[in-house]
Amino acid sequence: SQQGEEDPQALSIQEGENATMNCSYKTSINNLQWYRQNSGRGLVHLILIRSNEREKHSGRLRVTLDTSKKSSSLLITASRAADTASYFCATEIYNQGGKLIFGQGTELSVKP
Amino acid sequence: DAGVIQSPRHEVTEMGQEVTLRCKPISGHDYLFWYRQTMMRGLELLIYFNNNVPIDDSGMPEDRFSAKMPNASFSTLKIQPSEPRDSAVYFCASSDTWEGTDTQYFGPGTRLTVL
């Protein structure tokens, strides 16, 4: 199965609520990255967390990484309608520098 | 920098025709990736290059697909002959080893429809 599997596949919330997306992976990694894709556009890098880090923040984004469970979560606080997009996790596999393996994505819908 | 540039943005062709997709990576980036995205299969890595050399083409579906990178500023993905099941959005992305993170920068994609 996929190196990166995301949960849930789809999430619908109201503006102002928090959104949490999860990603699980199978092999050792150098880092894990989250990307965002607006409908009809390319993916855009959001945030990166290295394998020796446990938590990272960037604006309204908070990412956690648990290497013992091989999982990560992305939290978007105080969501806005403009956050509506698909969110993908991507892992750089240990000793396979250069290549990222993307998950299937979580489709987030934020209703005004 | 203008970012990763892809052309054409949309391509509609008939089954059996040759299709060539083009990509200009961000200047100075040494990795270039070709992906295909469909609803059914998600985002698939087709092939990637490092310093213009193909490193891993295990994701190329079959011999009908070929990719080249003749220089650091240009790459092509060719499908010959095209089939309806090749309909997808094809993305090119580039990254810079010197960033140390392998963050990838994606182009806007080429939406291919094979009739």
Short mmCIF file of C-alpha atoms in Angstrom, two decimals:
data_model
loop_
_atom_site.label_atom_id
_atom_site.label_comp_id
_atom_site.label_asym_id
_atom_site.label_seq_id
_atom_site.Cartn_x
_atom_site.Cartn_y
_atom_site.Cartn_z
CA SER A 1 0.00 0.00 0.00
CA GLN A 2 0.97 3.65 -0.05
CA GLN A 3 4.01 4.95 1.82
CA GLY A 4 1.90 7.92 2.87
CA GLU A 5 -1.73 7.30 3.76
CA GLU A 6 -3.89 10.17 4.85
CA ASP A 7 -6.90 10.33 7.04
CA PRO A 8 -9.58 11.48 6.62
CA GLN A 9 -9.98 11.46 2.85
CA ALA A 10 -12.39 14.38 3.13
CA LEU A 11 -13.15 16.88 5.87
CA SER A 12 -15.84 19.53 6.00
CA ILE A 13 -15.83 22.20 8.72
CA GLN A 14 -17.15 25.68 9.45
CA GLU A 15 -15.02 28.77 9.22
CA GLY A 16 -13.25 29.43 12.50
CA GLU A 17 -12.99 25.76 13.46
CA ASN A 18 -9.74 23.83 13.56
CA ALA A 19 -8.91 21.20 10.95
CA THR A 20 -6.74 18.20 11.69
CA MET A 21 -5.36 15.86 9.05
CA ASN A 22 -3.27 12.77 9.68
CA CYS A 23 -0.63 10.97 7.68
CA SER A 24 0.93 7.56 8.28
CA TYR A 25 3.95 6.11 6.57
CA LYS A 26 5.82 2.82 6.54
CA THR A 27 9.59 3.28 6.27
CA SER A 28 12.23 5.44 7.91
CA ILE A 29 12.29 8.99 6.67
CA ASN A 30 14.60 11.99 6.50
CA ASN A 31 11.75 14.45 6.64
CA LEU A 32 8.04 14.79 6.10
CA GLN A 33 6.46 17.66 4.20
CA TRP A 34 2.94 18.97 3.77
CA TYR A 35 1.70 20.44 0.52
CA ARG A 36 -1.51 22.17 -0.45
CA GLN A 37 -3.28 22.00 -3.81
CA ASN A 38 -6.03 24.36 -4.82
CA SER A 39 -8.42 23.05 -7.43
CA GLY A 40 -6.82 23.06 -10.86
CA ARG A 41 -3.42 24.22 -9.60
CA GLY A 42 -0.05 22.74 -8.78
CA LEU A 43 1.00 21.71 -5.30
CA VAL A 44 2.49 24.31 -2.99
CA HIS A 45 4.87 23.50 -0.15
CA LEU A 46 3.53 24.45 3.29
CA ILE A 47 5.86 23.14 5.95
CA LEU A 48 8.60 20.59 6.54
CA ILE A 49 9.45 18.66 9.69
CA ARG A 50 12.68 16.71 10.02
CA SER A 51 12.87 13.22 11.50
CA ASN A 52 14.55 14.52 14.66
CA GLU A 53 11.83 17.13 15.28
CA ARG A 54 8.55 16.52 17.06
CA GLU A 55 6.59 19.68 16.42
CA LYS A 56 6.77 22.70 14.18
CA HIS A 57 4.68 25.83 13.73
CA SER A 58 4.18 28.20 10.85
CA GLY A 59 1.48 30.82 11.23
CA ARG A 60 -1.82 28.97 11.68
CA LEU A 61 -0.20 25.63 10.85
CA ARG A 62 1.06 23.15 13.42
CA VAL A 63 2.72 19.91 12.39
CA THR A 64 3.63 17.04 14.68
CA LEU A 65 5.73 13.99 13.92
CA ASP A 66 5.84 10.74 15.86
CA THR A 67 8.54 8.56 14.34
CA SER A 68 7.79 5.68 16.72
CA LYS A 69 4.26 5.50 15.33
CA LYS A 70 5.33 6.60 11.86
CA SER A 71 2.67 9.25 11.77
CA SER A 72 2.24 12.98 11.39
CA SER A 73 -0.60 15.41 11.81
CA LEU A 74 -1.32 18.82 10.32
CA LEU A 75 -3.47 21.19 12.31
CA ILE A 76 -4.90 24.34 10.74
CA THR A 77 -6.25 26.64 13.40
CA ALA A 78 -9.05 29.19 12.94
CA SER A 79 -9.77 27.95 9.44
CA ARG A 80 -10.92 30.26 6.67
CA ALA A 81 -12.90 29.61 3.50
CA ALA A 82 -9.66 30.27 1.60
CA ASP A 83 -8.13 27.19 3.26
CA THR A 84 -10.41 25.02 1.14
CA ALA A 85 -8.02 22.78 -0.81
CA SER A 86 -6.48 19.32 -0.87
CA TYR A 87 -3.62 18.68 1.53
CA PHE A 88 -0.92 16.11 0.88
CA CYS A 89 1.81 14.69 3.05
CA ALA A 90 5.06 13.69 1.39
CA THR A 91 7.95 11.72 2.81
CA GLU A 92 11.59 11.78 1.88
CA ILE A 93 12.69 8.21 2.40
CA TYR A 94 15.88 7.63 4.38
CA ASN A 95 18.83 7.18 2.02
CA GLN A 96 16.74 8.03 -1.02
CA GLY A 97 17.41 11.72 -1.09
CA GLY A 98 15.82 13.77 -3.83
CA LYS A 99 12.57 11.84 -4.16
CA LEU A 100 9.32 12.42 -2.26
CA ILE A 101 6.50 9.92 -1.89
CA PHE A 102 3.11 11.63 -1.75
CA GLY A 103 0.01 10.43 0.03
CA GLN A 104 -3.45 10.40 -1.51
CA GLY A 105 -4.44 13.65 0.13
CA THR A 106 -7.19 15.03 2.34
CA GLU A 107 -9.82 17.21 0.72
CA LEU A 108 -10.70 20.04 3.11
CA SER A 109 -13.81 22.12 2.67
CA VAL A 110 -14.26 25.17 4.90
CA LYS A 111 -17.75 26.61 4.78
CA PRO A 112 -18.24 30.33 5.39
CA ASP B 1 12.05 33.81 -10.57
CA ALA B 2 8.98 32.88 -12.61
CA GLY B 3 8.68 29.47 -11.00
CA VAL B 4 8.35 26.20 -12.87
CA ILE B 5 6.88 26.78 -16.31
CA GLN B 6 4.88 24.16 -18.17
CA SER B 7 3.41 24.18 -21.63
CA PRO B 8 0.88 23.72 -22.96
CA ARG B 9 -1.57 24.26 -20.08
CA HIS B 10 -4.24 22.28 -21.86
CA GLU B 11 -3.93 19.69 -24.60
CA VAL B 12 -6.73 17.86 -26.36
CA THR B 13 -5.73 15.21 -28.84
CA GLU B 14 -7.04 12.11 -30.49
CA MET B 15 -6.04 8.59 -29.67
CA GLY B 16 -2.90 7.54 -31.52
CA GLN B 17 -1.43 11.02 -31.78
CA GLU B 18 1.92 12.00 -30.32
CA VAL B 19 1.84 14.38 -27.36
CA THR B 20 4.79 16.40 -26.07
CA LEU B 21 4.67 18.18 -22.74
CA ARG B 22 7.31 20.75 -21.86
CA CYS B 23 8.83 21.97 -18.63
CA LYS B 24 11.26 24.69 -17.65
CA PRO B 25 12.48 24.22 -14.05
CA ILE B 26 13.48 26.98 -11.69
CA SER B 27 16.92 28.27 -12.61
CA GLY B 28 19.64 26.61 -10.54
CA HIS B 29 17.56 23.66 -9.43
CA ASP B 30 19.29 20.33 -10.01
CA TYR B 31 16.34 17.94 -9.66
CA LEU B 32 13.39 17.71 -12.02
CA PHE B 33 10.34 15.50 -11.52
CA TRP B 34 7.43 14.48 -13.75
CA TYR B 35 4.16 13.46 -12.05
CA ARG B 36 0.78 12.37 -13.27
CA GLN B 37 -2.40 13.04 -11.27
CA THR B 38 -5.75 11.33 -11.73
CA MET B 39 -8.75 10.89 -9.47
CA MET B 40 -8.30 7.14 -9.45
CA ARG B 41 -4.56 6.88 -8.86
CA GLY B 42 -3.73 10.15 -7.17
CA LEU B 43 -0.30 11.72 -7.70
CA GLU B 44 2.18 9.32 -9.31
CA LEU B 45 5.88 9.97 -9.82
CA LEU B 46 6.75 9.03 -13.39
CA ILE B 47 10.45 9.87 -13.64
CA TYR B 48 13.01 12.19 -12.12
CA PHE B 49 16.32 13.66 -13.19
CA ASN B 50 19.35 14.87 -11.28
CA ASN B 51 21.71 17.18 -13.14
CA ASN B 52 19.93 16.24 -16.39
CA VAL B 53 20.48 12.50 -15.87
CA PRO B 54 17.45 10.21 -15.38
CA ILE B 55 17.70 8.63 -11.94
CA ASP B 56 14.50 6.62 -11.60
CA ASP B 57 12.01 5.94 -14.38
CA SER B 58 10.26 3.05 -12.66
CA GLY B 59 7.02 5.01 -12.60
CA MET B 60 6.81 5.39 -16.37
CA PRO B 61 3.73 3.37 -17.29
CA GLU B 62 5.01 1.79 -20.46
CA ASP B 63 7.21 2.24 -23.50
CA ARG B 64 4.80 4.74 -24.98
CA PHE B 65 6.12 7.24 -22.44
CA SER B 66 9.57 8.81 -22.73
CA ALA B 67 11.23 11.78 -21.06
CA LYS B 68 14.32 13.77 -21.86
CA MET B 69 16.28 16.56 -20.27
CA PRO B 70 18.73 17.86 -22.86
CA ASN B 71 19.91 20.71 -20.62
CA ALA B 72 19.39 22.17 -17.17
CA SER B 73 16.58 24.45 -18.27
CA PHE B 74 14.34 22.20 -20.32
CA SER B 75 12.64 18.82 -20.16
CA THR B 76 10.03 17.04 -22.26
CA LEU B 77 7.62 14.21 -21.58
CA LYS B 78 6.42 12.49 -24.72
CA ILE B 79 3.58 10.03 -25.18
CA GLN B 80 3.48 8.16 -28.47
CA PRO B 81 0.95 6.89 -29.32
CA SER B 82 -1.47 8.44 -26.87
CA GLU B 83 -4.46 6.55 -25.46
CA PRO B 84 -7.62 7.74 -23.66
CA ARG B 85 -6.33 6.28 -20.38
CA ASP B 86 -3.43 8.75 -20.53
CA SER B 87 -5.88 11.57 -19.83
CA ALA B 88 -4.66 13.23 -16.64
CA VAL B 89 -2.97 16.33 -15.29
CA TYR B 90 0.79 16.13 -15.71
CA PHE B 91 2.94 18.13 -13.32
CA CYS B 92 6.57 19.05 -13.50
CA ALA B 93 8.42 19.98 -10.30
CA SER B 94 11.96 20.98 -9.47
CA SER B 95 14.08 21.12 -6.33
CA ASP B 96 17.47 22.33 -5.22
CA THR B 97 19.86 19.99 -3.38
CA TRP B 98 21.57 22.94 -1.78
CA GLU B 99 18.39 23.76 0.14
CA GLY B 100 18.97 20.49 1.94
CA THR B 101 15.28 19.72 2.25
CA ASP B 102 14.19 18.44 -1.15
CA THR B 103 11.25 20.83 -1.09
CA GLN B 104 9.67 20.59 -4.49
CA TYR B 105 8.26 23.49 -6.49
CA PHE B 106 5.46 22.52 -8.81
CA GLY B 107 4.42 23.96 -12.12
CA PRO B 108 0.77 24.70 -12.91
CA GLY B 109 0.34 21.41 -14.76
CA THR B 110 -0.77 20.34 -18.22
CA ARG B 111 -4.28 18.98 -18.46
CA LEU B 112 -4.22 16.29 -21.15
CA THR B 113 -7.38 14.91 -22.70
CA VAL B 114 -7.07 12.05 -25.17
CA LEU B 115 -10.26 11.41 -27.10
#
